[in-house]
XYZ file of C-alpha atoms in Angstrom:
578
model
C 72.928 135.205 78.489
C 72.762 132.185 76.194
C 74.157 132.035 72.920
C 72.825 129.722 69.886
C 75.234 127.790 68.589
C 75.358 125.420 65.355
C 77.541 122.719 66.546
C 75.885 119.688 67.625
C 79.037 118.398 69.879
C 77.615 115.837 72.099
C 80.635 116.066 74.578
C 79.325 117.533 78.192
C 79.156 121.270 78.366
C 82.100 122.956 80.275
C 82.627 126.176 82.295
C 85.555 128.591 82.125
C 86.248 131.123 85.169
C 87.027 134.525 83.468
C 88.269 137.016 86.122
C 89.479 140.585 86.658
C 87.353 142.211 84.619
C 86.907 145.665 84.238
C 83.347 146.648 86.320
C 82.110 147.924 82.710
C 82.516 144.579 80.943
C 78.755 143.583 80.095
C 77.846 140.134 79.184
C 77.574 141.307 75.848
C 81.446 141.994 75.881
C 81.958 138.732 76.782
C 79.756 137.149 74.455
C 81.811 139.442 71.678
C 85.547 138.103 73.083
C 84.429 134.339 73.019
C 82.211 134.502 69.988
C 85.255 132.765 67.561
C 84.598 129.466 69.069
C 81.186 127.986 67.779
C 80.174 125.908 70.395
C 79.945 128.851 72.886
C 76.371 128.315 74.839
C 76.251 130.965 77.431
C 77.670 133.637 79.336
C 77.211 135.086 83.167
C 78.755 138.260 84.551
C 78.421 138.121 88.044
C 76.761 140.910 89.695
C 76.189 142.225 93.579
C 72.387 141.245 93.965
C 71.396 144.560 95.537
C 73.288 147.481 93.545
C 73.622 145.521 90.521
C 77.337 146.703 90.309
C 79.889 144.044 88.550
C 81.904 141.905 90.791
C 84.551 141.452 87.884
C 84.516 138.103 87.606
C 82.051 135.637 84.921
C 81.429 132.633 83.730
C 81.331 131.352 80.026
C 80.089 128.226 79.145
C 80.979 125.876 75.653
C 79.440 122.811 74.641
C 83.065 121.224 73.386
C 85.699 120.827 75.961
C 87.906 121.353 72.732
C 86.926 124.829 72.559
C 86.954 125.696 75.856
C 90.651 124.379 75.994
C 91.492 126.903 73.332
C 89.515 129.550 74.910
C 92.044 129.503 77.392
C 95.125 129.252 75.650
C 93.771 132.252 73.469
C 92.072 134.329 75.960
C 94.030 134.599 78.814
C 95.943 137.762 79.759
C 94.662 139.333 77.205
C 93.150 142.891 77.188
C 89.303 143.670 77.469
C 88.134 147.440 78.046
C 91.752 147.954 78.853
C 92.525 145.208 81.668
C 93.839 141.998 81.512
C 92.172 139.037 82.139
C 92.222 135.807 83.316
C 90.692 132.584 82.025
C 90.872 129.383 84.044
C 88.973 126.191 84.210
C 85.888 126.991 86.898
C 86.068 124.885 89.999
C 82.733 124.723 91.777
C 84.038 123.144 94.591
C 84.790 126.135 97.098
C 87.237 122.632 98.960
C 89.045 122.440 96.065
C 89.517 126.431 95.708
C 90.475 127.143 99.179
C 92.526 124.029 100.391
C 95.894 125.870 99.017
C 97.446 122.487 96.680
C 99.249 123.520 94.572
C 99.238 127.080 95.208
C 102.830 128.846 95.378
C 103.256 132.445 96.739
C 105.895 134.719 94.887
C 107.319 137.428 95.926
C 110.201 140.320 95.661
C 108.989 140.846 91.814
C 110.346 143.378 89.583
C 107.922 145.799 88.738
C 108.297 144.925 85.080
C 106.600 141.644 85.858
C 103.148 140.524 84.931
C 100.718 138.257 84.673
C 102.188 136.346 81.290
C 106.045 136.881 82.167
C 105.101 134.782 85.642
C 103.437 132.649 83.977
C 105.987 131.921 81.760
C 108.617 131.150 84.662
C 106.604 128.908 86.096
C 104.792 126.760 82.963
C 108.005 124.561 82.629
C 107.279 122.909 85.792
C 103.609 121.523 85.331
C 99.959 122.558 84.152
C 99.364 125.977 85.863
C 95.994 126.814 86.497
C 96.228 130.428 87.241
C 98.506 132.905 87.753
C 98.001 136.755 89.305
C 100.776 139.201 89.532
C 99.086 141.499 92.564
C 98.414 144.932 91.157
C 96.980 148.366 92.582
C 94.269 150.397 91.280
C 96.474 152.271 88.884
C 98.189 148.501 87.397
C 100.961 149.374 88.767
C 102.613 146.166 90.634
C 102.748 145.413 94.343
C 105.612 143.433 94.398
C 103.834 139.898 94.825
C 101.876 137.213 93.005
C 100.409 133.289 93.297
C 101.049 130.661 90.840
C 98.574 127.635 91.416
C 99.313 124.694 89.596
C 97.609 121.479 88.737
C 98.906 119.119 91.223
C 101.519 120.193 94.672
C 104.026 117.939 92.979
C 104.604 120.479 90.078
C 104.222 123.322 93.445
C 106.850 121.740 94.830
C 109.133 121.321 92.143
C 108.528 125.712 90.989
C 109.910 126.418 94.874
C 112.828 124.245 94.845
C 114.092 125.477 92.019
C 113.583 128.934 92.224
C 113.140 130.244 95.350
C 116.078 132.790 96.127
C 116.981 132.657 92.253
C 117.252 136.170 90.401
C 114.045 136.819 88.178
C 113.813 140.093 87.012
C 117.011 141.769 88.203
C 115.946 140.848 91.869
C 115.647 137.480 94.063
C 112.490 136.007 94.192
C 110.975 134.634 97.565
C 109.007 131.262 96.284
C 107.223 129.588 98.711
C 104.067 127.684 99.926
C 101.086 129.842 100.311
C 99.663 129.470 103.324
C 95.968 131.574 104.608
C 96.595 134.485 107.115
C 95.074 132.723 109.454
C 97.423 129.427 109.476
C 100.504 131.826 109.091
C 102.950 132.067 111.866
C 105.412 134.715 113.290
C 108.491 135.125 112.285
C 111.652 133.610 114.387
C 113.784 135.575 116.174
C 116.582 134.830 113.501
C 114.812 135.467 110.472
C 116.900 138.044 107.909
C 115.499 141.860 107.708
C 116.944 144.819 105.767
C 113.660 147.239 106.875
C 114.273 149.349 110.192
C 111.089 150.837 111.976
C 112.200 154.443 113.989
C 110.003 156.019 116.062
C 109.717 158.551 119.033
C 112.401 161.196 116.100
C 112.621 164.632 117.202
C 111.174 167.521 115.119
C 113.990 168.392 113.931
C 115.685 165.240 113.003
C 115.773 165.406 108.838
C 116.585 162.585 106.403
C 120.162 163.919 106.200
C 120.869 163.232 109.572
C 119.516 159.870 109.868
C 121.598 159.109 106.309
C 124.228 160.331 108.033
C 123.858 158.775 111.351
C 122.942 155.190 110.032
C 125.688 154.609 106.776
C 128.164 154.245 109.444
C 126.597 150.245 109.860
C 126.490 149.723 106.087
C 125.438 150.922 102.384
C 121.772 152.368 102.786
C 119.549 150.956 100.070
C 116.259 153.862 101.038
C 115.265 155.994 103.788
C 112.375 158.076 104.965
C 110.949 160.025 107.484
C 107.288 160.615 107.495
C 106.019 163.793 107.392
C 102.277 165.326 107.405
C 100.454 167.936 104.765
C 102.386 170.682 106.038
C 106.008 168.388 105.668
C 106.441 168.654 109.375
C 108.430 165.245 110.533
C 105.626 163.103 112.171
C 108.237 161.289 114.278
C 109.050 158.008 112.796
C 110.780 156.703 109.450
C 112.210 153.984 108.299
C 115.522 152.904 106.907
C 116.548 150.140 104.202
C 119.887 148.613 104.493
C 121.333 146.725 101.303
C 122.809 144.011 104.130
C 120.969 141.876 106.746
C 123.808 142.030 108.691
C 123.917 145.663 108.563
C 120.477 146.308 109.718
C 120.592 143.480 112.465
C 123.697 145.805 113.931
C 122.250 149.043 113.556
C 119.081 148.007 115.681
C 121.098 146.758 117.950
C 123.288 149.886 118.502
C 120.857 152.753 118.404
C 117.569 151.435 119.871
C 117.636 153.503 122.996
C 120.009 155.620 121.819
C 120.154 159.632 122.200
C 119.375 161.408 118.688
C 118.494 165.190 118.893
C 116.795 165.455 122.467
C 114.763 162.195 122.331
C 115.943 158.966 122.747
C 114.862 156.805 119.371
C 113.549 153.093 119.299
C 114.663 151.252 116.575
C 113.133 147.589 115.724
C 112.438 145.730 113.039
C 109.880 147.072 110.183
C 106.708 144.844 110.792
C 103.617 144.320 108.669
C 100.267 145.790 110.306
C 98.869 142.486 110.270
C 102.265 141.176 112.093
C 102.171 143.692 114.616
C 98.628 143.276 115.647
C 99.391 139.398 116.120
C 102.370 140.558 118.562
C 100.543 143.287 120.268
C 97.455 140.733 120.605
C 99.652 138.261 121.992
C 101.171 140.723 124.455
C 97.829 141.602 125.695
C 96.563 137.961 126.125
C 99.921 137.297 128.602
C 100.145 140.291 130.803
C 95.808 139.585 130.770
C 96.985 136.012 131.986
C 99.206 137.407 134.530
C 96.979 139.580 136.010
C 94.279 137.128 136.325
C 96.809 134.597 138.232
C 98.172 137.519 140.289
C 94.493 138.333 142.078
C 93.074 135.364 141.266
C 91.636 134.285 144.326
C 91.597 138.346 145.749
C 89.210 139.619 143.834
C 85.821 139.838 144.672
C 82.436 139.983 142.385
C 79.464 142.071 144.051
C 76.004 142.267 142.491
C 72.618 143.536 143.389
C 74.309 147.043 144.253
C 71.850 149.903 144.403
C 71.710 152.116 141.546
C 72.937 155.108 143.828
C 75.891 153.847 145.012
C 78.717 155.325 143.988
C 82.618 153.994 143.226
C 83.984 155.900 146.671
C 81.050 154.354 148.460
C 81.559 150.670 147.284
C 85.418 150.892 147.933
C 84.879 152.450 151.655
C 82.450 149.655 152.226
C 84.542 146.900 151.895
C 88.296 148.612 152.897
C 86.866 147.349 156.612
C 88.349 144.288 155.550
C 91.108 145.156 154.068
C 93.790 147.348 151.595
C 91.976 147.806 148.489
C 94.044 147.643 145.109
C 91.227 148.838 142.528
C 87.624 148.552 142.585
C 85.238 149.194 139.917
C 81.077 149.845 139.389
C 80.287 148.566 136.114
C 78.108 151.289 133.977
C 76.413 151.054 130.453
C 76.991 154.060 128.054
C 74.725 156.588 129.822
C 76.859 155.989 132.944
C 74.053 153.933 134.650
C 75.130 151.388 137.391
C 74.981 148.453 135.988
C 74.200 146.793 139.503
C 77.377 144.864 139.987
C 81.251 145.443 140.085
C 84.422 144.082 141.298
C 86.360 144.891 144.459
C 90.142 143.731 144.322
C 92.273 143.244 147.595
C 96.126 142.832 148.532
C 95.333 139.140 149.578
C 93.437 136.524 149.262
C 92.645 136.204 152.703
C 91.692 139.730 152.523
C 89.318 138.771 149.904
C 87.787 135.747 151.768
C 87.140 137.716 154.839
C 85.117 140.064 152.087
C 83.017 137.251 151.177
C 82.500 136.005 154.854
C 81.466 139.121 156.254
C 79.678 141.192 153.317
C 77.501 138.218 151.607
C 73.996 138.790 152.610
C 74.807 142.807 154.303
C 71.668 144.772 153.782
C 73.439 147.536 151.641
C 71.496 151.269 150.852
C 68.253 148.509 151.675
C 69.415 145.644 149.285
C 71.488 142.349 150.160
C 74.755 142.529 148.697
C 75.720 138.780 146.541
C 79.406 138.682 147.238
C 81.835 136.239 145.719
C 85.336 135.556 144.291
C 85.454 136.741 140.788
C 85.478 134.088 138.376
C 86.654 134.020 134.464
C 83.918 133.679 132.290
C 85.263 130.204 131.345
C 85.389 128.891 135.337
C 81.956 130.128 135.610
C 80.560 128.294 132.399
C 82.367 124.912 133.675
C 81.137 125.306 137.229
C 77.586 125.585 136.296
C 77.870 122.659 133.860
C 79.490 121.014 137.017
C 76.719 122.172 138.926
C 73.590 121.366 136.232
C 75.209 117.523 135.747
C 74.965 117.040 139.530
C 71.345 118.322 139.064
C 70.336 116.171 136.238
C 72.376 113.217 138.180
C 70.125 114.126 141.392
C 66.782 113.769 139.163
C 68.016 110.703 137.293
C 68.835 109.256 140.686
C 66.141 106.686 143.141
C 63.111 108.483 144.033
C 63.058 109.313 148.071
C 59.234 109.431 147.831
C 56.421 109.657 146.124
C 55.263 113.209 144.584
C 51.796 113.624 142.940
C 51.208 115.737 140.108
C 54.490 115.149 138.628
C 56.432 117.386 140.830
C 60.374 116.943 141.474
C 62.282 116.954 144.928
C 64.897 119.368 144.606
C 65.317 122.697 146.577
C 67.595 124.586 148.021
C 68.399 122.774 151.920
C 69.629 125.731 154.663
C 72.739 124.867 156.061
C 73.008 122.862 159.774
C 72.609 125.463 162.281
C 70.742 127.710 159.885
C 66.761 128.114 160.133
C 64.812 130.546 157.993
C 63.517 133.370 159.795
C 60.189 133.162 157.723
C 58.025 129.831 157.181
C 57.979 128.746 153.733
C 54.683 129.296 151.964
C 52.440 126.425 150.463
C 53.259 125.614 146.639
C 56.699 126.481 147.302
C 59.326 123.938 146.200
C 62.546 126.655 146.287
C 62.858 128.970 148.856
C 62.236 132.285 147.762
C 65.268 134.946 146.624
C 64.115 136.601 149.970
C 64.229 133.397 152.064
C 67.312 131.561 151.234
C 70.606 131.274 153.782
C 72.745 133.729 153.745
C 70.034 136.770 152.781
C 69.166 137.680 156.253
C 69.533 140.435 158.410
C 72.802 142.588 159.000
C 74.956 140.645 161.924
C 75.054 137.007 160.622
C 76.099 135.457 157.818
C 76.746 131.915 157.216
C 80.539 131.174 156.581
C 79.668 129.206 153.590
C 76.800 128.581 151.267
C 74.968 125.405 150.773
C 75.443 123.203 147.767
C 72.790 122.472 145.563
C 72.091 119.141 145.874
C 68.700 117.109 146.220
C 66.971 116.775 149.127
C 65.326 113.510 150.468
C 62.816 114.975 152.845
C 59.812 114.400 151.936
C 57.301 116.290 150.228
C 53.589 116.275 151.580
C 50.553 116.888 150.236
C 48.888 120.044 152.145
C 45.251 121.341 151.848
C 44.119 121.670 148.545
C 41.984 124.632 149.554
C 45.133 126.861 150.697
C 46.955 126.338 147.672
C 44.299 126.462 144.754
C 45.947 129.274 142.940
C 49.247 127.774 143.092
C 47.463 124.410 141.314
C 49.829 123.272 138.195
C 52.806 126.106 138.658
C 55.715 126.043 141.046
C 58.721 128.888 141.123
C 57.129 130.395 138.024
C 56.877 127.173 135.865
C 53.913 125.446 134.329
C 53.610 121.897 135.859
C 51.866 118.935 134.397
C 48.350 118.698 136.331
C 48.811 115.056 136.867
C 47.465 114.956 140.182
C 44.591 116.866 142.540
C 47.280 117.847 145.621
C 49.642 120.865 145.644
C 53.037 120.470 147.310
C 54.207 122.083 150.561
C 58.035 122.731 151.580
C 58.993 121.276 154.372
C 62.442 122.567 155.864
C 65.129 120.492 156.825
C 64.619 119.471 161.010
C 66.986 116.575 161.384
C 69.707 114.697 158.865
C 67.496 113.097 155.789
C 66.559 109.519 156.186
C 65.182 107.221 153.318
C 61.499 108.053 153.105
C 59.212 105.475 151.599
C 55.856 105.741 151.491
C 53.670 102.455 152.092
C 51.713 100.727 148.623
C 48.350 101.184 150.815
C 49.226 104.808 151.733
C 50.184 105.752 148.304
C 46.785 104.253 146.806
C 44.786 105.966 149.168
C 47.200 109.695 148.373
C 45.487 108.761 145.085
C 42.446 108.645 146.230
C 42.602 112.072 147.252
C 42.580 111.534 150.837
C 44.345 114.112 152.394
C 47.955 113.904 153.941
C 49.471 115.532 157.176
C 53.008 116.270 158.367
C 54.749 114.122 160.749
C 58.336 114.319 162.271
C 59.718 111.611 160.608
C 58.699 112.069 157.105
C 55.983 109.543 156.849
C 52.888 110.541 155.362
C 49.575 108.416 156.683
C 46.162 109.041 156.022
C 43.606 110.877 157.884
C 39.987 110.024 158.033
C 37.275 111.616 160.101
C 37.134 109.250 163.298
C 40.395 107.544 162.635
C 42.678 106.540 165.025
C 46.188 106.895 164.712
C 47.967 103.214 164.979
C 50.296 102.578 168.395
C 53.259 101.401 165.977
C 52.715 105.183 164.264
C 53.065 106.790 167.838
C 55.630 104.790 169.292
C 57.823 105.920 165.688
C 57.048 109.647 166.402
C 57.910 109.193 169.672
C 61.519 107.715 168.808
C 62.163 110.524 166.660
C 60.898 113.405 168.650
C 62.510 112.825 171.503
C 64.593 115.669 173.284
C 63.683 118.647 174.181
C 66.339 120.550 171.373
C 64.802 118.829 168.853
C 61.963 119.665 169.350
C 62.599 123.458 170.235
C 64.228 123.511 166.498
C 61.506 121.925 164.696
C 59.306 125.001 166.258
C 61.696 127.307 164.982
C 61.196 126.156 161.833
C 57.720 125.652 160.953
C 54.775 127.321 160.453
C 52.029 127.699 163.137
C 49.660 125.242 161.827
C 53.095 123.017 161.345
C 53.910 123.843 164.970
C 50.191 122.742 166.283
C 50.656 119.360 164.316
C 53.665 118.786 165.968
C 52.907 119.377 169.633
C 49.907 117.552 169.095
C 51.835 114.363 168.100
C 54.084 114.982 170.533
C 51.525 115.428 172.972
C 49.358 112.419 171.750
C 51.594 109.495 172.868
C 52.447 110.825 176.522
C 48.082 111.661 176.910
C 47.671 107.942 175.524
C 50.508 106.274 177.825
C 48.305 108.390 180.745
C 44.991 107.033 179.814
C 46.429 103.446 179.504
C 47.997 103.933 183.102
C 44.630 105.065 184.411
């Protein structure tokens, strides 16, 4: 709300902070508290934008820095609608609000302390800025306040002198503030008077434990809880006068037999304390744990939706003792399609892997593997992505039309998919890759990801027209007329390079066919194939195993290619002969 004013200062405007007020205070209140000083421009009690309610806290604005000045000096901790208020200089820098300089916590305050008797312990020292004795909803004090002065030097100064003074008929605490977040626990010597004592039986009264615990030293309080209905709840808490005292009583009659229960007596700990503690507790034993069966236990996924726990954990005790296995399920108890089997061993757990990885199980393959933390798993598949990105970065093996990248999954040595891979295909499918096979074999280990540098041929672009510009499910740039065929591994990779002449007439569109040893040539109607061509096919086809293998593994239009080249050299030797 803006307020015309009369002076013509021509000094910059200035802002004052005006906090705690009541939530009834109005800008017009506010306009009526500062209206003595004439250069007064505007006032701003913030509000919550969506119930309009006060957030007790303003702003007030003057032309002179003079009046503002005395705005403060007048103004603060004094009374509006009943509560007193503070008036600082505004700091619009949330850095400068939040960095803690200058800012000194107090504590162990008389309740007859407020807001102007703090600040009048602490002015002597420098410039103070604010000052907040902390109060509950009634006014009543809580025991603590913050002092924040103009500079840490002045800070500094206020704690030397009077931390562990008497203010108040009691001994102040003065210290650095410090956020709950940067705060750390106390040592294991640190001085207590409180005593926490839990696990008290029923009958247990605060006579008894006065009478049990003044036998370690003068008692300064002491309660026991107790419900609506004053039954004991079955802890209290006792206040010794001495630190000494209390250090001695926990010591004697934690574990100790009082009624028919034995008690446990510790230090009195914040909430905020003892969830630290218990926090930290639970991240060690979660450490432990994961170091104890770190490499025995096992991760299983694509599980059936009907299996059940006793199922999953008779299934895999064939390899071993079971210690705990689990199905994970959402909130409507629905399998979640994966869960964790943990063994006695690690060897137990490897043979796990070995022998159930691939096992058709209620009609699905079971993925088995050691259980991973969530942070392993993220830095192997960075590990694993990098090598990816290093194998596309890397020298091309061959040429690809239409954009397409060499990279699939390669089967293991010994390992040849039971079905041929279908045109357009550049990964195997889920259905088709090693280790998802039939129950009775399963490969001991899985292959790496890694690029491949067989070659990738151009098929018919008739057979493959719908797959034209997609491969596993992704939209491909159409820069070229040929789709891509996989080709399996047959034999170890060798560098594949594929002539300037060839690759011009690829580009062409001629049409390319597959040949054992990963070149691609042309084929024209009435073409021969060149002697220097057969004599290479030849060289690489040769043995019988080899060629029993590369059978296996192709296709049957693959497997009439390649008897006819193997055929073609031994019928042209024959007609030469002749």
């Amino acid at each position: 709300m803006a307020v015309p004013s009369a002076a013509t200062v021509t000094a910059s405007p200035v802002s004052l902070y005006v906090g705690d007020l009541h939530p009834d205070v109005s800008d017009a209140n506010l306009i009526e508290t500062f209206s003595e000083f004439k250069s007064l421009a505007s006032v701003h009690v913030c509000r919550d934008s969506s119930t309009g309610r006060s957030l007790c806290y303003g702003y007030v604005n003057f032309i002179s820095p003079q009046d503002a000045h005395h705005a403060i000096e007048a103004k603060n901790h004094t009374l509006l609608n009943g509560k007193m208020i503070r008036v600082m200089w505004s700091l619009r820098d949330p850095d400068a609000r939040k960095n803690g300089v200058g800012n000194v916590f107090v504590k162990n305050l008389s309740d007859s302390i407020d807001n102007v008797g703090l600040q009048e312990l602490f002015r002597k020292f420098g410039n103070v800025i604010s000052c907040k004795v902390a109060t509950f909803e009634d006014g009543k004090s809580k025991g603590y306040g913050f002092v924040q002065f103009e500079s840490e030097e002045s800070a500094s100064a206020a704690i030397e002198k009077l931390n562990d003074t008497i203010f108040g008929d009691k001994q102040i605490y003065v210290g650095k503030f410090m956020k709950k977040s940067d705060r750390v626990l106390p040592s294991p010597d640190v001085k207590y008077t409180n005593l926490y004592i839990k696990d008290l039986d029923p009958e247990i009264t605060e006579e008894t434990l006065q009478e049990k615990f003044s036998e370690f030293g003068k008692i300064a309080s002491l309660v026991v809880a107790k419900d609506e209905n004053g039954a004991s709840r079955g802890f209290g808490f006792v206040n010794f006068e001495n630190p000494d005292d209390a250090k001695k009583a926990m010591e004697v009659m934690n574990g100790s037999q009082l009624g028919s229960k034995v008690i446990y007596v510790a230090r009195a700990q914040k909430k905020a304390e003892r969830e630290q503690i218990l926090r930290q507790q639970f991240e060690e034993r979660r450490k432990e744990q994961i170091m104890k069966y770190k490499a025995s236990n096992v991760y299983v996924k694509n599980i059936d939706d009907e299996v059940t726990d006793e199922e999953l954990r008779d299934h895999f005790s064939q390899c071993g003792t079971i210690t705990s296995s689990k199905l994970m399920r959402d909130n409507k108890g629905l399998c979640k399609g994966f869960g964790f089997v943990c063994f006695s061993s690690p060897e137990e757990a490897a043979k796990a892997v070995s022998t159930f990885h691939g096992y058709m199980f209620h009609n699905k393959p079971l993925y088995v593997a050691i259980a991973q933390r969530k942070e392993d798993r993220q830095a192997h598949l960075q590990l694993q992505y990098a090598q990816r990105m290093a194998g596309l970065a890397g020298p091309s093996t061959a040429i690809f039309p239409g954009g397409y990248h060499p990279l699939y999954y390669t089967a293991p040595t010994g390992v040849v998919p039971q079905v041929p891979p279908r045109p357009g295909m550049m990964y195997q499918p889920l259905g088709l890759r090693p280790g998802w096979r039939a129950n009775g074999f399963v490969p001991p280990t899985r292959p790496a990801f890694q690029p491949s540098s067989l070659p990738m041929v151009p098929s018919n672009p008739r057979q493959t027209r719908q797959n034209r510009g997609r491969m596993n499910g992704h939209a491909l740039p159409q820069g070229g007329s040929h789709s891509v065929t996989y080709i399996p591994q047959l034999q170890q990779p060798t560098q594949t390079i594929i002539p300037s002449k060839d690759q011009s007439n690829l580009q062409r569109g001629g049409q390319a066919k597959y040949v054992p040893n990963g070149r691609a040539r042309e084929v024209n109607k009435g073409s021969r194939v060149p002697p220097a061509a057969s004599n290479s096919v030849a060289a690489v086809s040769q043995g019988s195993e080899m060629l029993s293998s590369m059978l296996a593994a192709a296709s049957p239009e693959q497997q009439k290619t390649i008897l006819g080249e193997r055929l073609y050299p031994l019928v042209q030797k024959h007609q030469g002969c002749c």
